[in-house]
mmCIF file of C-alpha atoms and ligand atoms in Angstrom:
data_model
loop_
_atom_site.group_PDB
_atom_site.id
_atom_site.type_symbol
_atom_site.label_atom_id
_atom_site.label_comp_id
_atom_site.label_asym_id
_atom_site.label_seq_id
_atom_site.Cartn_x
_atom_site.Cartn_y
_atom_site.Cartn_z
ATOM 1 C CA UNK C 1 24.657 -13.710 -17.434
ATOM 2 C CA UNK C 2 22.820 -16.726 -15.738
ATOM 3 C CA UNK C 3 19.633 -16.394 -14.085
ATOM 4 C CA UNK C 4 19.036 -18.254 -11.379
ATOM 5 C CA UNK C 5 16.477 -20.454 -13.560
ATOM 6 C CA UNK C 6 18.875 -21.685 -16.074
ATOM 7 C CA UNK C 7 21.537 -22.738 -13.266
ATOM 8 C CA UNK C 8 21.790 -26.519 -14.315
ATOM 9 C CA UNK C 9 25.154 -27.464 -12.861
ATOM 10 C CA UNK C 10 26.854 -26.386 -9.235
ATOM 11 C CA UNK C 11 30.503 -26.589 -8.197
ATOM 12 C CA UNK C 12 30.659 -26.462 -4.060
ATOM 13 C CA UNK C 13 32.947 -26.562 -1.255
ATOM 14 C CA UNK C 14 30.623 -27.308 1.419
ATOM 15 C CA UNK C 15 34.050 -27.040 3.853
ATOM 16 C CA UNK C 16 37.393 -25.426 4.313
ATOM 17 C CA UNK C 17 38.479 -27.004 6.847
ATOM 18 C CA UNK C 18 40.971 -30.445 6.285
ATOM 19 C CA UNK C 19 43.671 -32.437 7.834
ATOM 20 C CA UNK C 20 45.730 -32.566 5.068
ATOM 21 C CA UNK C 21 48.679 -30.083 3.991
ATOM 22 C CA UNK C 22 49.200 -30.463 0.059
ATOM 23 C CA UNK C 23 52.158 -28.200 -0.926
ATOM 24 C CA UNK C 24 50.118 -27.042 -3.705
ATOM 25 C CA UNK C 25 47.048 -26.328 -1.887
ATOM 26 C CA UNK C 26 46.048 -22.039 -1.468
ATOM 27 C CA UNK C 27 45.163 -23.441 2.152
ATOM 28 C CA UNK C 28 48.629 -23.571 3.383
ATOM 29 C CA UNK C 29 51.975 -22.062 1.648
ATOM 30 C CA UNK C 30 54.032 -25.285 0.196
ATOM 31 C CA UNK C 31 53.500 -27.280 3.123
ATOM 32 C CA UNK C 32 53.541 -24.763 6.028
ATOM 33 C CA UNK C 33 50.950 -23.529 7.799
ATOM 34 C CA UNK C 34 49.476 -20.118 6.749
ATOM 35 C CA UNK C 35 46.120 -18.685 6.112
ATOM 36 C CA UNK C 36 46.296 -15.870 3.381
ATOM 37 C CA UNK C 37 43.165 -14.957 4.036
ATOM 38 C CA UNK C 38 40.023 -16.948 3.944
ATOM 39 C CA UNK C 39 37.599 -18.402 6.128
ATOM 40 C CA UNK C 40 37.580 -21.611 7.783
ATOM 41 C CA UNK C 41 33.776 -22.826 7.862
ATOM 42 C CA UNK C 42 31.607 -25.492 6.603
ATOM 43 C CA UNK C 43 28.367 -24.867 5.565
ATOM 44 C CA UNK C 44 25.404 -26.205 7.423
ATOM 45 C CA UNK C 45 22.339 -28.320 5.785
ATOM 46 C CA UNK C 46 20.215 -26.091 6.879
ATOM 47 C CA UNK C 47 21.402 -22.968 5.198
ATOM 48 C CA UNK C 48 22.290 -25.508 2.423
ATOM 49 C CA UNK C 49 18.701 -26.198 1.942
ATOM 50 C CA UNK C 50 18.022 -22.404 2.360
ATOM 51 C CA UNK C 51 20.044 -21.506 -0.179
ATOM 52 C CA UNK C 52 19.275 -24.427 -2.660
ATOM 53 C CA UNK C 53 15.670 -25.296 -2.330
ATOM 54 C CA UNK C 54 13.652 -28.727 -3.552
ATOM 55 C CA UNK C 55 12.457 -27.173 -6.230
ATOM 56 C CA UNK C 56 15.629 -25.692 -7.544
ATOM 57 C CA UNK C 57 17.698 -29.060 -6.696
ATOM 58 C CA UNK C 58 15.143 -30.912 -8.956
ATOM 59 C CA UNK C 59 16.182 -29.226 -12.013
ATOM 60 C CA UNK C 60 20.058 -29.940 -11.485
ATOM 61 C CA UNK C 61 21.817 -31.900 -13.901
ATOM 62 C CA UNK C 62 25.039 -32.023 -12.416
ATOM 63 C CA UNK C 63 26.435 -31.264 -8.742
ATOM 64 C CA UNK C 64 30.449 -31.469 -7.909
ATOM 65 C CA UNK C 65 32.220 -31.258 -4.373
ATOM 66 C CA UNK C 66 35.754 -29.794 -5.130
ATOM 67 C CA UNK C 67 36.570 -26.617 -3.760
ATOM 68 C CA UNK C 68 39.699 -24.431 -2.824
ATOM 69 C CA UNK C 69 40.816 -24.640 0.326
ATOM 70 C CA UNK C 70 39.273 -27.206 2.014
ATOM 71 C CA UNK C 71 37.800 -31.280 2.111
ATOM 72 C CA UNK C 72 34.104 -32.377 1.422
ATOM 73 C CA UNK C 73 34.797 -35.072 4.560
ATOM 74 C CA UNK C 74 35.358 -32.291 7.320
ATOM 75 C CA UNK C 75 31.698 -31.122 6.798
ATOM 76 C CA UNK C 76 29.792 -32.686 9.841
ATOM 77 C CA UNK C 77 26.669 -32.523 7.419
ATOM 78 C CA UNK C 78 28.318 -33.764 4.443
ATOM 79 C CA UNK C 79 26.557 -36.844 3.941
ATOM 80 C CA UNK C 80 23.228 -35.376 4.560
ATOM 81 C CA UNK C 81 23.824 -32.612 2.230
ATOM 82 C CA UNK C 82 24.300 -35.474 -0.375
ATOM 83 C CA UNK C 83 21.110 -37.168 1.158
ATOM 84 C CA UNK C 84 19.215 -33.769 0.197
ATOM 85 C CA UNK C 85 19.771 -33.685 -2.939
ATOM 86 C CA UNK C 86 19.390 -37.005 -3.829
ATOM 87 C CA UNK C 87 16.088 -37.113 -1.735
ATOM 88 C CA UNK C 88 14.922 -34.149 -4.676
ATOM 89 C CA UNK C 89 16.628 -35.100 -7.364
ATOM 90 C CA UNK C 90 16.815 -39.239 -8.131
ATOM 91 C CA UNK C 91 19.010 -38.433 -11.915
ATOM 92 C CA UNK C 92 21.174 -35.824 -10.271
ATOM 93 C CA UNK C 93 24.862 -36.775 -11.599
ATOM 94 C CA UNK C 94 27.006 -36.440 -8.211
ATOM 95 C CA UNK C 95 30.695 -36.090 -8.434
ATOM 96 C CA UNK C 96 32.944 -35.987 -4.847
ATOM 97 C CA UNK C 97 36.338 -34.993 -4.441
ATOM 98 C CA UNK C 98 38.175 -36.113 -1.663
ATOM 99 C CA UNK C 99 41.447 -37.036 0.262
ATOM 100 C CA UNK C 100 39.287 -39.571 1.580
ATOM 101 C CA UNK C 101 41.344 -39.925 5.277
ATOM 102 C CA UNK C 102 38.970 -38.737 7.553
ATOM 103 C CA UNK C 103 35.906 -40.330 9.073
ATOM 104 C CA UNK C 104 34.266 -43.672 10.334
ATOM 105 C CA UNK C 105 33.446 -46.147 8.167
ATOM 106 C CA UNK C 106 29.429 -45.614 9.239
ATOM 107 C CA UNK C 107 30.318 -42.199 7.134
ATOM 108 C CA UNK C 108 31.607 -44.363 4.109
ATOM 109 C CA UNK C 109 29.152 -46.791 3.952
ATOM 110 C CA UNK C 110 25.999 -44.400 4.612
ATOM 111 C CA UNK C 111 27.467 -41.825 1.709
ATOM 112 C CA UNK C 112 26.835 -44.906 -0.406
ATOM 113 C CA UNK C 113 23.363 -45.331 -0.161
ATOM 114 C CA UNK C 114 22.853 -41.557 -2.339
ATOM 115 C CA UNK C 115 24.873 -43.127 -5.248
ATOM 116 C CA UNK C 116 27.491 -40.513 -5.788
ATOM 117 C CA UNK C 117 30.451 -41.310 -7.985
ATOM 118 C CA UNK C 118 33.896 -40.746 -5.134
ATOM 119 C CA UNK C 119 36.940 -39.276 -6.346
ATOM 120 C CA UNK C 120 39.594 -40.574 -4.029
ATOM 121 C CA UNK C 121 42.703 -39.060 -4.113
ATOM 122 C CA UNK C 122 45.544 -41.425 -4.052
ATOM 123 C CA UNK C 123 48.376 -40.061 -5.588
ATOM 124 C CA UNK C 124 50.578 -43.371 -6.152
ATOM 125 C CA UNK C 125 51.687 -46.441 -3.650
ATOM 126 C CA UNK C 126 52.110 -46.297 0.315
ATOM 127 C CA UNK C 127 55.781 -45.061 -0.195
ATOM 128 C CA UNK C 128 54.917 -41.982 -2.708
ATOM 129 C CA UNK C 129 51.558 -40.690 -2.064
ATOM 130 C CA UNK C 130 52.691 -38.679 1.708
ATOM 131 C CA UNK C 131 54.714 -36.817 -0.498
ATOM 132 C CA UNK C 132 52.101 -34.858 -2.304
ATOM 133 C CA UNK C 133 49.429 -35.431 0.134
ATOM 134 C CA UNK C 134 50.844 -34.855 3.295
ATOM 135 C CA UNK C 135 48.607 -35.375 6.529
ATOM 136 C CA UNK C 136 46.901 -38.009 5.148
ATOM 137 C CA UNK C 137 47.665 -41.901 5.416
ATOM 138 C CA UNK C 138 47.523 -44.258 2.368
ATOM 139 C CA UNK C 139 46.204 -47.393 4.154
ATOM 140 C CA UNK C 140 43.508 -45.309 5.717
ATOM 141 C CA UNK C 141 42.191 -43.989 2.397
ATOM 142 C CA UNK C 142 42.441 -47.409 0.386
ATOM 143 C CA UNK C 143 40.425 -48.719 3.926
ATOM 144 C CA UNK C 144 37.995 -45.971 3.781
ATOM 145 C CA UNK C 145 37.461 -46.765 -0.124
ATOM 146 C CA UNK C 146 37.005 -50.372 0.258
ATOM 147 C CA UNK C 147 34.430 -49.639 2.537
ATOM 148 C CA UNK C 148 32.794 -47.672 -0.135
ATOM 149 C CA UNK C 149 33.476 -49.812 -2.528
ATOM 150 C CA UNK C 150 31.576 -53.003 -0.526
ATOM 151 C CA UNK C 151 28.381 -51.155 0.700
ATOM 152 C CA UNK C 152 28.217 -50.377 -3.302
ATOM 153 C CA UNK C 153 29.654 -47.017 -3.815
ATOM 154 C CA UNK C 154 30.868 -46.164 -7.087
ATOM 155 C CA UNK C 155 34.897 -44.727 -6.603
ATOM 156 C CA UNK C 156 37.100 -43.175 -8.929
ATOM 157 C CA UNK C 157 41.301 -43.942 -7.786
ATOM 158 C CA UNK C 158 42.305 -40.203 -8.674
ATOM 159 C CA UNK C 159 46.045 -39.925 -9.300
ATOM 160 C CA UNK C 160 47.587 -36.739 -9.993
ATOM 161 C CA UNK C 161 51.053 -37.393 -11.665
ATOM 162 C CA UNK C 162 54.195 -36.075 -10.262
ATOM 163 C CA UNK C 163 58.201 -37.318 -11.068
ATOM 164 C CA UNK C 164 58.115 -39.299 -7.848
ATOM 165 C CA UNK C 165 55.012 -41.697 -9.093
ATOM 166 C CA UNK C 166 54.737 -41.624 -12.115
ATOM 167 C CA UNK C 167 56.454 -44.868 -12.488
ATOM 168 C CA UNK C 168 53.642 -46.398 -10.470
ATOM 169 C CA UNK C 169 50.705 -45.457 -12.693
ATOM 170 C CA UNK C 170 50.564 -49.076 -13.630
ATOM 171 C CA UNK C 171 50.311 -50.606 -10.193
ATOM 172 C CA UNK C 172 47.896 -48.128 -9.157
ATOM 173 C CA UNK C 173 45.710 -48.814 -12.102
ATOM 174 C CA UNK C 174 45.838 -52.254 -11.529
ATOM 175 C CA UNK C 175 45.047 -52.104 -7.724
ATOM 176 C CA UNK C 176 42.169 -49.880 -8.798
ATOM 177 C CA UNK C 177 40.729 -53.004 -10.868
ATOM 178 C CA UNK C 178 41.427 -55.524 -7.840
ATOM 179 C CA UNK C 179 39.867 -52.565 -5.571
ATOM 180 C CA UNK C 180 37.179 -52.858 -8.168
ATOM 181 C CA UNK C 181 37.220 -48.982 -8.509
ATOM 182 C CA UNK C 182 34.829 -48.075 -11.165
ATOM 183 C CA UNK C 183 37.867 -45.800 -12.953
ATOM 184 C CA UNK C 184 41.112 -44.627 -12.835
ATOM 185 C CA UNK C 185 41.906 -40.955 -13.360
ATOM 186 C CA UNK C 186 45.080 -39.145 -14.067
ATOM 187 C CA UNK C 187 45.078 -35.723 -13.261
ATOM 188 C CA UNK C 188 47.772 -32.799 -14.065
ATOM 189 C CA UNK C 189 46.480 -29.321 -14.052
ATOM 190 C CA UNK C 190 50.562 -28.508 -14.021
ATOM 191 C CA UNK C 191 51.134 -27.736 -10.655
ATOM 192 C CA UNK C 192 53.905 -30.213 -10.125
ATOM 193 C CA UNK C 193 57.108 -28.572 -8.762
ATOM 194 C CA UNK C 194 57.330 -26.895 -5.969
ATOM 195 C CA UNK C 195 59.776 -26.992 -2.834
ATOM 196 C CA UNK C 196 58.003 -28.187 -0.162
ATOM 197 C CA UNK C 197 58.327 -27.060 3.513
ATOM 198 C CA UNK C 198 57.127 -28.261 6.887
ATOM 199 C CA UNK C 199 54.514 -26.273 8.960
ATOM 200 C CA UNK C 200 56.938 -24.099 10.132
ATOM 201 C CA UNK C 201 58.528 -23.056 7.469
ATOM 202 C CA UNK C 202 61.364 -25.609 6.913
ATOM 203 C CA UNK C 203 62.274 -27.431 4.109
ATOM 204 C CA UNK C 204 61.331 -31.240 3.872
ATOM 205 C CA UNK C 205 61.827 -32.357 0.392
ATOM 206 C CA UNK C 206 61.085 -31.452 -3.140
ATOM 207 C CA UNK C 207 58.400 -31.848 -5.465
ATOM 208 C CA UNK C 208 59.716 -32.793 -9.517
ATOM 209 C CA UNK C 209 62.303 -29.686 -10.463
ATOM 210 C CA UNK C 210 61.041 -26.167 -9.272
ATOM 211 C CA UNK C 211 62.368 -23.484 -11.753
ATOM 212 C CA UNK C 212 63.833 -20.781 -9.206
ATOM 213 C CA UNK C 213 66.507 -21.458 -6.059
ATOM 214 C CA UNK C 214 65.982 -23.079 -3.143
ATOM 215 C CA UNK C 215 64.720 -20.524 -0.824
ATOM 216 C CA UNK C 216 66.233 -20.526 2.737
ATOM 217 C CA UNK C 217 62.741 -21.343 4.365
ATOM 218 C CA UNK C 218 59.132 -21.081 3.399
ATOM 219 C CA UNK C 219 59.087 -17.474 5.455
ATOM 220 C CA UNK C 220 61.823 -16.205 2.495
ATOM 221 C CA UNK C 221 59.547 -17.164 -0.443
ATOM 222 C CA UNK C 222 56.842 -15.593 1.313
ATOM 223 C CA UNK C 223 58.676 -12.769 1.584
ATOM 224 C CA UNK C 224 59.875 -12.486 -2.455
ATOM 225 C CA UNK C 225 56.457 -13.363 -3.459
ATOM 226 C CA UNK C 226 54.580 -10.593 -1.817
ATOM 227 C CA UNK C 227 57.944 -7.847 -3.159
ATOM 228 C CA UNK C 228 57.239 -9.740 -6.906
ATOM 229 C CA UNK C 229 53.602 -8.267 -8.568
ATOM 230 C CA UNK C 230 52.108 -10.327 -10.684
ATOM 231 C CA UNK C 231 52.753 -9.932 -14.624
ATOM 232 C CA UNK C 232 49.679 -8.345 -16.909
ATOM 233 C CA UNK C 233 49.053 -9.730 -19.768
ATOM 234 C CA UNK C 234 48.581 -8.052 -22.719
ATOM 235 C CA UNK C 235 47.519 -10.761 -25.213
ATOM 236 C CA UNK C 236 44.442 -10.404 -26.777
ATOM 237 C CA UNK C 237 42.142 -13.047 -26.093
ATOM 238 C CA UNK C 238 38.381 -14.240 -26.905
ATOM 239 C CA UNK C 239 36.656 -15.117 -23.703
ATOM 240 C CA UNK C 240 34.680 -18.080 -23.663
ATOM 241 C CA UNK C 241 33.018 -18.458 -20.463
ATOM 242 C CA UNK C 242 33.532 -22.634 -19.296
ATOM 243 C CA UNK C 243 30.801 -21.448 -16.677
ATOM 244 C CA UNK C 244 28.536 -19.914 -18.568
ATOM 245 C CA UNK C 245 28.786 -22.790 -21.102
ATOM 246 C CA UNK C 246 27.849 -25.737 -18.609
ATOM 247 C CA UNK C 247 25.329 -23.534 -17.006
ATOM 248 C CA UNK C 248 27.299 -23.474 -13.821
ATOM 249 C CA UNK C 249 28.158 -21.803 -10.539
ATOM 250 C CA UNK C 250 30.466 -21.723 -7.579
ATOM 251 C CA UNK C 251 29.458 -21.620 -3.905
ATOM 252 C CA UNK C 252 32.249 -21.768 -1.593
ATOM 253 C CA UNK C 253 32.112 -22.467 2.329
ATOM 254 C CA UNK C 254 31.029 -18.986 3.485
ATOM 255 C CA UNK C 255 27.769 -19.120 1.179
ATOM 256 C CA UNK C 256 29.287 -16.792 -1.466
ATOM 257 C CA UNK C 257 28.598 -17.165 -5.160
ATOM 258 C CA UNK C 258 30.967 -16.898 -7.732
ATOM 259 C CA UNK C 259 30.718 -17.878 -11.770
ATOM 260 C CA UNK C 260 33.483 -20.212 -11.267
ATOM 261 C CA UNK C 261 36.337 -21.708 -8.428
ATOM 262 C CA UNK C 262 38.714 -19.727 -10.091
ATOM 263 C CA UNK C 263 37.583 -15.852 -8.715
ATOM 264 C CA UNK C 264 35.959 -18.068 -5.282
ATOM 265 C CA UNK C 265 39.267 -16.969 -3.810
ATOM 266 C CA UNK C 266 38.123 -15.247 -0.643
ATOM 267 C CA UNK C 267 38.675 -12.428 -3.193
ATOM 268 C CA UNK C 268 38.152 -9.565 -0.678
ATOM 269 C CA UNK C 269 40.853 -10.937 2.133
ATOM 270 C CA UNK C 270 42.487 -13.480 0.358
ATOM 271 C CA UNK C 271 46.402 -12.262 -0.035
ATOM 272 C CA UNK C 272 47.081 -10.163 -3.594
ATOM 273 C CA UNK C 273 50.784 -11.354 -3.613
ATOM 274 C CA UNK C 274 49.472 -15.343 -3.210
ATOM 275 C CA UNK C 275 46.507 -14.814 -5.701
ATOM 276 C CA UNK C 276 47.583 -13.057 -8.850
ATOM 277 C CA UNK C 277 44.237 -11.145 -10.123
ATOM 278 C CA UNK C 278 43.239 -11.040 -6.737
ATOM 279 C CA UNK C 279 43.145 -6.688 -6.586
ATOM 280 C CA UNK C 280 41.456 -6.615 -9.805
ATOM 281 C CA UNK C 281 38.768 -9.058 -9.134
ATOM 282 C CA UNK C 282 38.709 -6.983 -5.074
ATOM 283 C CA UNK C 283 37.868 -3.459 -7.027
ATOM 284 C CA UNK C 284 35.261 -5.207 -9.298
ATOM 285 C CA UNK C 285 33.381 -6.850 -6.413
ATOM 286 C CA UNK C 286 33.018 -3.390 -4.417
ATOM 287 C CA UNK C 287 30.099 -3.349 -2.869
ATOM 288 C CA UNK C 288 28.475 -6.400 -4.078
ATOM 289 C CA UNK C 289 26.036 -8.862 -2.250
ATOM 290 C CA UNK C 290 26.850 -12.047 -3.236
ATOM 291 C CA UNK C 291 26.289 -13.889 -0.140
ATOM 292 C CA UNK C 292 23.653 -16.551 -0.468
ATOM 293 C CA UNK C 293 22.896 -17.176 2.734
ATOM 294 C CA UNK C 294 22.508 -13.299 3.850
ATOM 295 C CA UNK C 295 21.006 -11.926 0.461
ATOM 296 C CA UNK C 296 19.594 -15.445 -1.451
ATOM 297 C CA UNK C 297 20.354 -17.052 -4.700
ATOM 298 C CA UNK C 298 18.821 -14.800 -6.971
ATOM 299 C CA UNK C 299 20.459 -11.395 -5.356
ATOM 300 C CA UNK C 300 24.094 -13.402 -5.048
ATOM 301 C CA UNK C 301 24.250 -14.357 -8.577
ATOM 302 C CA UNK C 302 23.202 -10.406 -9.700
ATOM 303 C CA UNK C 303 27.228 -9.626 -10.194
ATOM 304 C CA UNK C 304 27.801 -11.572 -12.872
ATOM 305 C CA UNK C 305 27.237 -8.833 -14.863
ATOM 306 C CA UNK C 306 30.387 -7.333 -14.137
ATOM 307 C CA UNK C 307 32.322 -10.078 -14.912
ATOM 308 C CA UNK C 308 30.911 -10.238 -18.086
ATOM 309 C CA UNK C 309 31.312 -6.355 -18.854
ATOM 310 C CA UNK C 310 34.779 -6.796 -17.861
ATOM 311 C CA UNK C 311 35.337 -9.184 -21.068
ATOM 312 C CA UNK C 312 34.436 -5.986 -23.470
ATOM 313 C CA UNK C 313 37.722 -4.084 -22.092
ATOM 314 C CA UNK C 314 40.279 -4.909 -24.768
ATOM 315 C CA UNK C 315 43.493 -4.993 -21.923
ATOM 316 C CA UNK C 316 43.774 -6.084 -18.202
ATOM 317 C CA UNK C 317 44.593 -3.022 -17.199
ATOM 318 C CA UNK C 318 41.676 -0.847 -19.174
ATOM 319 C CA UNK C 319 39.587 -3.640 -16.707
ATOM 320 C CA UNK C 320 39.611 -6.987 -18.580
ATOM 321 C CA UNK C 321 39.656 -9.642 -15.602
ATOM 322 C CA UNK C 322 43.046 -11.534 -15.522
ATOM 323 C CA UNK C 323 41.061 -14.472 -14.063
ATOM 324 C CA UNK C 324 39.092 -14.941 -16.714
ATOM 325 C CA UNK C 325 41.320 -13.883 -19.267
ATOM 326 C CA UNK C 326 43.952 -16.991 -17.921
ATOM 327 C CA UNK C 327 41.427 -18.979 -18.026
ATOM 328 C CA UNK C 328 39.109 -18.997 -20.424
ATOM 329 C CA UNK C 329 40.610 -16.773 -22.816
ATOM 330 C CA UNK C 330 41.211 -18.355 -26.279
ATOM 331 C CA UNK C 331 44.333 -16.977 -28.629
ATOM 332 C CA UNK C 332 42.874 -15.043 -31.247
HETATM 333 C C1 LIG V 401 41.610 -27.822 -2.800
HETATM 334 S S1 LIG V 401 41.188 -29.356 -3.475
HETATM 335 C C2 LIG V 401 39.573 -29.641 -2.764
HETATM 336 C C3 LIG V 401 39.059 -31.054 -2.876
HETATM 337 C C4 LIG V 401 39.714 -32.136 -2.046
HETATM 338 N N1 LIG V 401 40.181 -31.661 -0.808
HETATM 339 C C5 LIG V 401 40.819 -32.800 -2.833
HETATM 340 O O1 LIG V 401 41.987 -32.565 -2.532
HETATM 341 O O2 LIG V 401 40.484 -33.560 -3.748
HETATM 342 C C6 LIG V 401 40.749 -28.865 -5.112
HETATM 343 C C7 LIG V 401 41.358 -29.660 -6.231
HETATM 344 O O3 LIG V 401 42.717 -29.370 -6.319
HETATM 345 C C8 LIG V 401 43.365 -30.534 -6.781
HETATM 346 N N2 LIG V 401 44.787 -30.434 -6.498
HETATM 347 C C9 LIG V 401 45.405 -30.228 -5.332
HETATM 348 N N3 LIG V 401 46.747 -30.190 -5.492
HETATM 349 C C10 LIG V 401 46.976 -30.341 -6.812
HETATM 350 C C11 LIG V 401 48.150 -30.409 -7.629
HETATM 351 N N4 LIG V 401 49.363 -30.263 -7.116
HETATM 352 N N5 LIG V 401 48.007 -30.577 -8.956
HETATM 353 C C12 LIG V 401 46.780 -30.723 -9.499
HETATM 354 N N6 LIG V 401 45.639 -30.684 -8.792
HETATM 355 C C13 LIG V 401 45.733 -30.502 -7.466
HETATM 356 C C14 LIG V 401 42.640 -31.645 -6.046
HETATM 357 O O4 LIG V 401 42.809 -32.891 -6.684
HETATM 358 C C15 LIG V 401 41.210 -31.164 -6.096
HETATM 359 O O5 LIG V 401 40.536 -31.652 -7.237
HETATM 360 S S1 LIG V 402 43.206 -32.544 0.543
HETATM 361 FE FE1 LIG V 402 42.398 -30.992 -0.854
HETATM 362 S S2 LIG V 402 41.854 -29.273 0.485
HETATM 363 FE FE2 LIG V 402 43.098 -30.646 1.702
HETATM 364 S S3 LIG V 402 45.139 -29.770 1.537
HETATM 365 FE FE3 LIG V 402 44.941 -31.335 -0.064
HETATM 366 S S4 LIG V 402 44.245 -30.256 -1.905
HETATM 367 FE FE4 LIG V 402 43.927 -28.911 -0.133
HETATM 368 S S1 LIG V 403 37.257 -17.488 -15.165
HETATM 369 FE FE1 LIG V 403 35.813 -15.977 -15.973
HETATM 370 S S2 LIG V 403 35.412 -16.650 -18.028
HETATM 371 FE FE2 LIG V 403 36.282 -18.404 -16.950
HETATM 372 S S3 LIG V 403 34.556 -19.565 -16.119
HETATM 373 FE FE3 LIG V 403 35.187 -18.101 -14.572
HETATM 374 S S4 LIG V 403 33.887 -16.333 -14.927
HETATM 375 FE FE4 LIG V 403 33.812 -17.551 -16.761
#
């Protein structure tokens, strides 16, 4: 699989820590609060620049802040981190996504200055976007983008589409322009129905048109998800590897490398019933040393190899990973 040489492209949560509560989120179940099982860090620059050195950062192409479970703005060294690798690499293409609510606007207008492109998530007008991205508040993220904006940041308005907004795509696209946003992005990876509940479990409101009954609370879904296993597929599928293609890997908060976000799941505490794969992906990782910070780049990447041993086993359950095989795995 890669070497660490030919790594051209890195996918990070530098944090998984945030103030928001999206219903959709693995950092919370539909709105209340639970923890299925990872860990709530942020990575610091200097085990950042441990892990990545100058050299390595100078042969990047491409660098993106996403994550799972937590926001690029609840790093205390976030905007450093950017400032390192900008410092060693002046053609670095840097891509941030972000609820954009928290910090000053000293934060906002420094993060500037290293040229990233912003992905600010505002999912429709003041009276829509709580809905999906509850914890946060509208005004403060178009304020905290402005101030972006006017110190000369590039921002993308990020919208992800639900029933409840999508009748504002228009406004929102045309505020963007005003804003002068650079773009306007739609997003829809299909996770847009879900009942949503409050941090404690009750229910608040719905999301578009969820397929199953309206559970009692959040603690009865819970319950039915972890008594439901998740479904094997038995299609056979050609794997082509979206990491391996764009030379790319995932580090999450904790320093641990992964091929992609999708198996950076906590995979060894993270909750089987919550992550379907999750077992699987638990029984091919025994014993491996993928932490960066502990064991280095080169020794944390060395697992790969399993992964991509795992694509040779014609069925999930003779060993094929489900993870990839959902993901990546092209009809035959
Ligand atoms: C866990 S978030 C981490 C990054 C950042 N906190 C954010 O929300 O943009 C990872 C990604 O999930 C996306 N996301 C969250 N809820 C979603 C939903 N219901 N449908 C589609 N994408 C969603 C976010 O837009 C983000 O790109
Ligand atoms: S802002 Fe991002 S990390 Fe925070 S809850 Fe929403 S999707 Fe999850
Ligand atoms: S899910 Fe598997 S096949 Fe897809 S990018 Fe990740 S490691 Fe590669």
């Amino acid at each position: 699989m890669l070497s660490v040489d030919n790594i051209k492209r890195l996918d990070l949560e530098i944090s998984s820590n945030c103030v928001a509560s999206c219903p959709m989120c693995p950092r919370n179940f539909y709105g209340m609060k639970h923890n299925a099982g990872y860990t709530v860090t942020s990575i610091s620059l200097e085990n950042f620049k441990k892990i990545f050195n100058e050299q390595f950062v100078s042969r990047l192409e491409h660098v993106r802040f996403n994550g799972n479970f937590g926001d690029f703005n609840t790093n205390p060294e976030a905007v450093e981190i950017v400032e390192y690798l900008r410092h060693n690499n002046r053609h670095l293409d840097i891509d941030i996504h972000t609820n954009g609510h928290s910090r000053d606007s000293n934060f906002w207008k420094k993060l500037a200055k290293s040229d990233p492109m912003v992905h600010f998530a505002l999912d429709g007008l003041q009276d829509t976007h709580h809905l999906h991205r509850i914890g946060t508040s509208w005004s403060r993220v178009i304020k905290n983008a402005q101030t972006f904006i006017d110190a000369g940041g590039r921002a993308t308005w990020k919208m992800i589409v639900f029933e409840h907004n999508k009748h504002q795509v228009s406004q929102c696209s045309e505020l963007a322009k005003d804003m002068n946003f650079r773009a306007f992005e739609l997003a829809n990876d299909g996770r847009d129905n879900a009942f949503v509940f409050d941090e404690n479990g009750n229910h608040s409101h719905t999301i578009g048109s969820p397929p199953h009954r309206k559970p009692v609370d959040a603690h009865e879904l819970l319950q039915w998800k972890a008594e439901h296993d998740w479904q094997v597929e038995t299609e056979e599928k050609k794997i082509v590897c979206q990491a391996l293609k764009e030379k790319r890997i995932f580090m999450s908060s904790t320093g641990d490398i992964f091929p992609c976000c999708w198996l950076g799941f906590s995979p060894t505490k993270y909750s089987d019933a919550l992550y379907h794969g999750n077992r699987q992906q638990k029984e091919l990782m025994n014993n491996v040393e993928n932490n960066a910070i502990t064991h280095g780049l080169e020794k944390a990447v060395s697992w790969f190899s399993r992964v991509q041993e795992s694509w040779r086993k014609k069925t999930i359950k003779e060993g094929r990973l489900h993870r990839c095989n959902l993901h990546c795995g092209k009809r035959l």
